[in-house]
């Protein structure tokens, strides 16, 4: 299969890149390892800070993408430059995509909360993750969520945590926790909702407003302190121990539900592909950019570009900007290397 641009990944980043290239008149192919496109965003219910349905955003992007150019269930095994100066991408099916340029948009993984044994995920029925809660919001049944009267949210699970191997801030967890806390309060108005945080990073437009609304309108209590231990009592309620670092007092709460805000982590399945291809990896496990300040969207290899959370934790507005940067770089590269088209 031959194309001008091969896009690795059919999440929202890859789809947006396809949409931009489509508008520019470039031929492209998208390879997506899952059986459906949309990535993590497709698994989410409503988006922050405006509360729109994730499907609305995905559908609007899909409108300007040729669905016949999306290959689903195809993992990229290797990318190599051939003698003609083109890139050969070998897929898991054995098919080969030959392209003049590549955009890597293969995304991230959510941190595996079972690695933080002290929080009881996978051990106690009432401990779930942010992803589990979003699935419930989208209609999936979960016996752990049964008219809870006391609900806790724990920030920074697997983020800013040297022991977990992820020292970076996941960027979206604080505002996601606020959004989810409001939504769960809407569903269970009489419930008491607590949010445990290290510090709140409300940097985006509308984020601080949502945080203030969570307190003033919904009565959500924010406690500065990390939970040290989660156990279960005889009634199968969760017993949470923490410290309120603002008051320097210990906190002990009994909860019906604890939501762990699993952060963004590098997708380990990308590692071999990057190493074998020669794309640099940073110490944090995410793709190493060529020049993070002056040349966003470029990689250490000419003709291969990158966008989205493969570069590190990103919000949707972040990755949308990177999609435009990567596609502009592709256009410049192709005009330089293939001036006759």
PDB file of C-alpha atoms in Angstrom, residues 10 12 16 61 67 78 83 86 100 106 141 143 154 197 202 215 217 223 239 268 301 321 336:
ATOM      1  CA  UNK A  10      -6.347   6.213  15.138  1.00  0.00           C
ATOM      2  CA  UNK A  12      -8.379  11.520  18.392  1.00  0.00           C
ATOM      3  CA  UNK A  16      -7.393  15.062  13.665  1.00  0.00           C
ATOM      4  CA  UNK A  61     -13.616  15.219  13.274  1.00  0.00           C
ATOM      5  CA  UNK A  67     -13.120   6.161   6.784  1.00  0.00           C
ATOM      6  CA  UNK A  78       8.537  -1.555  12.494  1.00  0.00           C
ATOM      7  CA  UNK A  83      16.625   2.701  -0.561  1.00  0.00           C
ATOM      8  CA  UNK A  86      10.525   6.290   1.517  1.00  0.00           C
ATOM      9  CA  UNK A 100       6.875   9.598   1.997  1.00  0.00           C
ATOM     10  CA  UNK A 106       0.219   6.254  19.042  1.00  0.00           C
ATOM     11  CA  UNK A 141     -22.907  -1.488  34.876  1.00  0.00           C
ATOM     12  CA  UNK A 143     -21.832  -3.180  41.171  1.00  0.00           C
ATOM     13  CA  UNK A 154      -7.601  10.406  45.009  1.00  0.00           C
ATOM     14  CA  UNK A 197      -4.924  16.163  46.333  1.00  0.00           C
ATOM     15  CA  UNK A 202      -6.003  24.412  37.504  1.00  0.00           C
ATOM     16  CA  UNK A 215     -17.118  23.801  46.244  1.00  0.00           C
ATOM     17  CA  UNK A 217     -22.554  24.794  44.339  1.00  0.00           C
ATOM     18  CA  UNK A 223      -8.440  17.838  51.370  1.00  0.00           C
ATOM     19  CA  UNK A 239     -11.473   2.784  55.624  1.00  0.00           C
ATOM     20  CA  UNK A 268       5.338   0.486  26.731  1.00  0.00           C
ATOM     21  CA  UNK A 301      14.394  11.437  12.401  1.00  0.00           C
ATOM     22  CA  UNK A 321      -2.409  22.364  18.342  1.00  0.00           C
ATOM     23  CA  UNK A 336      11.054  20.217  -0.022  1.00  0.00           C
TER      24      UNK A 336
END
